[in-house]
Coordinates of N, CA and C in Angstrom, one line a residue:
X1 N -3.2 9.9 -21.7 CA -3.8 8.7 -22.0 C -4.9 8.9 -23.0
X2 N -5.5 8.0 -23.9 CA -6.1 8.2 -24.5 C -7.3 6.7 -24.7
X3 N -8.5 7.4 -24.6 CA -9.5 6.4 -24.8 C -10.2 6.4 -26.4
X4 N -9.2 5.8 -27.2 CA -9.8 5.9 -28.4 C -11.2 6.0 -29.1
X5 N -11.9 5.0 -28.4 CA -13.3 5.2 -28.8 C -14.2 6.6 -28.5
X6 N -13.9 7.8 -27.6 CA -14.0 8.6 -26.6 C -13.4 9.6 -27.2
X7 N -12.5 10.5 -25.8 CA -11.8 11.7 -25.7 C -10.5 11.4 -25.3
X8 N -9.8 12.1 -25.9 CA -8.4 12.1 -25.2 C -8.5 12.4 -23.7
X9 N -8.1 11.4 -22.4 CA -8.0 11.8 -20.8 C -6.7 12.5 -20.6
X10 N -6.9 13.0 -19.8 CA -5.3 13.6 -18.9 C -4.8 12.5 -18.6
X11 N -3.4 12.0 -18.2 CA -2.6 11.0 -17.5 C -3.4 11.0 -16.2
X12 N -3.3 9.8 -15.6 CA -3.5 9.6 -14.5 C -2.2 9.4 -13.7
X13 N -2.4 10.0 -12.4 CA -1.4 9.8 -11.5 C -1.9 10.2 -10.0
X14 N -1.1 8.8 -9.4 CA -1.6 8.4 -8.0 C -0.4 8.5 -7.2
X15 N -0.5 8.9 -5.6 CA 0.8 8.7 -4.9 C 0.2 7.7 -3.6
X16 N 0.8 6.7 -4.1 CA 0.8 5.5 -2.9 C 1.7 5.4 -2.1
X17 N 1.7 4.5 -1.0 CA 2.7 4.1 0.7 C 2.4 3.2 0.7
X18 N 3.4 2.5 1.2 CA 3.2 1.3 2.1 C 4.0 1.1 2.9
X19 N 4.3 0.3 4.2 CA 5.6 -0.4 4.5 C 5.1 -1.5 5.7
X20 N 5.8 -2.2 5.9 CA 6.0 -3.4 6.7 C 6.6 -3.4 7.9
X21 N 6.7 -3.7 9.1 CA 7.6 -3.8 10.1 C 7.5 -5.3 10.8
X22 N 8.6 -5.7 10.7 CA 8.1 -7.0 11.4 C 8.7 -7.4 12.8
X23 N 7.3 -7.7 13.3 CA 7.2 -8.0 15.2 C 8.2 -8.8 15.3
X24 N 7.2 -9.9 15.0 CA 8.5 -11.2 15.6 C 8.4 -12.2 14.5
X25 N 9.4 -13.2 14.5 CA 10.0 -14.1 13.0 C 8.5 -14.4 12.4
X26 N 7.2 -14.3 12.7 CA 6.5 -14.6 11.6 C 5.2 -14.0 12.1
X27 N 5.3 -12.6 12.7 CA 4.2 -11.7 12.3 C 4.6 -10.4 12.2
X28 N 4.0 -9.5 11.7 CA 4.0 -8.5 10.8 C 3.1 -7.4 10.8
X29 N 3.8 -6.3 10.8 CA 2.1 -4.7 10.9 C 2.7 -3.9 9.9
X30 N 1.7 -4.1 9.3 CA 1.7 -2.7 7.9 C 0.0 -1.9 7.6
X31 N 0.9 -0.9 6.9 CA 0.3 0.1 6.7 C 0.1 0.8 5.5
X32 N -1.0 0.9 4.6 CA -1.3 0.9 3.2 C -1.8 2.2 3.3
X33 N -1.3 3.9 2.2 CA -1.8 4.4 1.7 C -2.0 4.5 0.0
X34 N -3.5 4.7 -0.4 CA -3.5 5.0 -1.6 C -4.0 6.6 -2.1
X35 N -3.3 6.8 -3.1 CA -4.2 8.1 -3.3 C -3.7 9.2 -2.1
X36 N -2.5 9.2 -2.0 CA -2.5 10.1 -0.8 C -3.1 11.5 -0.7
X37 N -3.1 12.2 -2.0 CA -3.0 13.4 -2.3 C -4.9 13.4 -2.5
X38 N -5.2 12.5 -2.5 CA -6.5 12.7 -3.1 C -7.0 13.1 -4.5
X39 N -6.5 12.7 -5.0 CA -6.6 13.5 -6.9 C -7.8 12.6 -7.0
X40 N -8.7 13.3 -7.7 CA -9.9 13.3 -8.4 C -9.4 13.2 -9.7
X41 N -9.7 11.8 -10.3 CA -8.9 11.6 -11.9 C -9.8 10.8 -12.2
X42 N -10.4 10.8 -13.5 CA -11.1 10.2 -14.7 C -9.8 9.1 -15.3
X43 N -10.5 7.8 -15.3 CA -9.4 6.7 -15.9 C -9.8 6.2 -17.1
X44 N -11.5 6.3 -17.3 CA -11.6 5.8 -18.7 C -13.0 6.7 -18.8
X45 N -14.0 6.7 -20.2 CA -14.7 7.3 -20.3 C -15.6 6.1 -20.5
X46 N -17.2 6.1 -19.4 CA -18.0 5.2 -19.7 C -18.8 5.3 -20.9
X47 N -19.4 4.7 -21.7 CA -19.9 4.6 -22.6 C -21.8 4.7 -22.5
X48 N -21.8 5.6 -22.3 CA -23.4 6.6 -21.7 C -23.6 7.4 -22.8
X49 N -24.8 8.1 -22.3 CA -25.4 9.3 -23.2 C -24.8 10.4 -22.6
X50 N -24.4 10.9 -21.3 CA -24.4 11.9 -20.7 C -22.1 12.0 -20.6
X51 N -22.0 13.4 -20.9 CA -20.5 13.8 -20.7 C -20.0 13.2 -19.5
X52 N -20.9 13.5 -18.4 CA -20.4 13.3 -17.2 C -20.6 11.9 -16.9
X53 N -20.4 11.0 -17.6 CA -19.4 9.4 -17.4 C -18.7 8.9 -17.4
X54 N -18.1 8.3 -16.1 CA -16.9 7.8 -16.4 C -16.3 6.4 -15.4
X55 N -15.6 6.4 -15.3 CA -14.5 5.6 -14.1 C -14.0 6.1 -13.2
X56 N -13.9 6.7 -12.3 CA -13.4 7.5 -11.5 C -12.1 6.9 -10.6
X57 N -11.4 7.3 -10.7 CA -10.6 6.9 -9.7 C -10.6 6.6 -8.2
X58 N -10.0 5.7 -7.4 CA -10.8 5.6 -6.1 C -10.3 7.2 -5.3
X59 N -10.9 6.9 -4.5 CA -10.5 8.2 -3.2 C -9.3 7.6 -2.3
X60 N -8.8 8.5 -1.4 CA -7.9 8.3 -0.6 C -8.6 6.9 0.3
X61 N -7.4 6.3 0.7 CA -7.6 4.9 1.4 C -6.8 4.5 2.2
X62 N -6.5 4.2 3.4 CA -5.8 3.5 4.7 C -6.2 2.0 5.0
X63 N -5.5 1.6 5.2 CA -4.8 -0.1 5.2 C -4.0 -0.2 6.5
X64 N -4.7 -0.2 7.5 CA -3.6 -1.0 8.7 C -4.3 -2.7 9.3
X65 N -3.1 -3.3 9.4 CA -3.4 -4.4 9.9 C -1.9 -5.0 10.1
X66 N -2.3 -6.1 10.8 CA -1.4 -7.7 11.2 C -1.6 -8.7 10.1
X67 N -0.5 -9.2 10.1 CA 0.1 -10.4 9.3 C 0.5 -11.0 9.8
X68 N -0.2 -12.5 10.1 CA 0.5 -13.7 10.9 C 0.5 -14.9 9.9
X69 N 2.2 -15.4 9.8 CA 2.6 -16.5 9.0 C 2.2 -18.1 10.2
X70 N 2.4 -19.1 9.3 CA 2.5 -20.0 9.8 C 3.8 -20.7 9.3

């Protein structure tokens, strides 16, 4: 990737999950990972005085819950 105004970044890359199971005809339990691996990745360079600015990528994240339709 590249932040033209800036430095050329490394690619970013993320390994996400998710999936669904469904209870009964209209509710629902899932389960969200992001970031599984945990990568520490720069996505853009902020516009500061200092090198060490930037955007950071989020950290590892979990997502469980219920989903109920009407």
């Amino acid at each position: 990737a590249k932040d033209t105004k800036y430095n050329e970044l490394p690619a970013y890359k993320s390994l996400n999950l998710n999936t669904t199971y469904s209870i009964k005809e209209n509710s629902n339990a899932f389960i969200k990972i992001e970031n599984l691996l945990n990568r520490k990745n720069i996505v853009n360079r902020g516009g500061g005085t200092s090198e060490n600015l930037g955007y950071k990528s989020p950290d590892f994240s979990l997502f469980i819950g219920l989903k109920f339709e009407n």
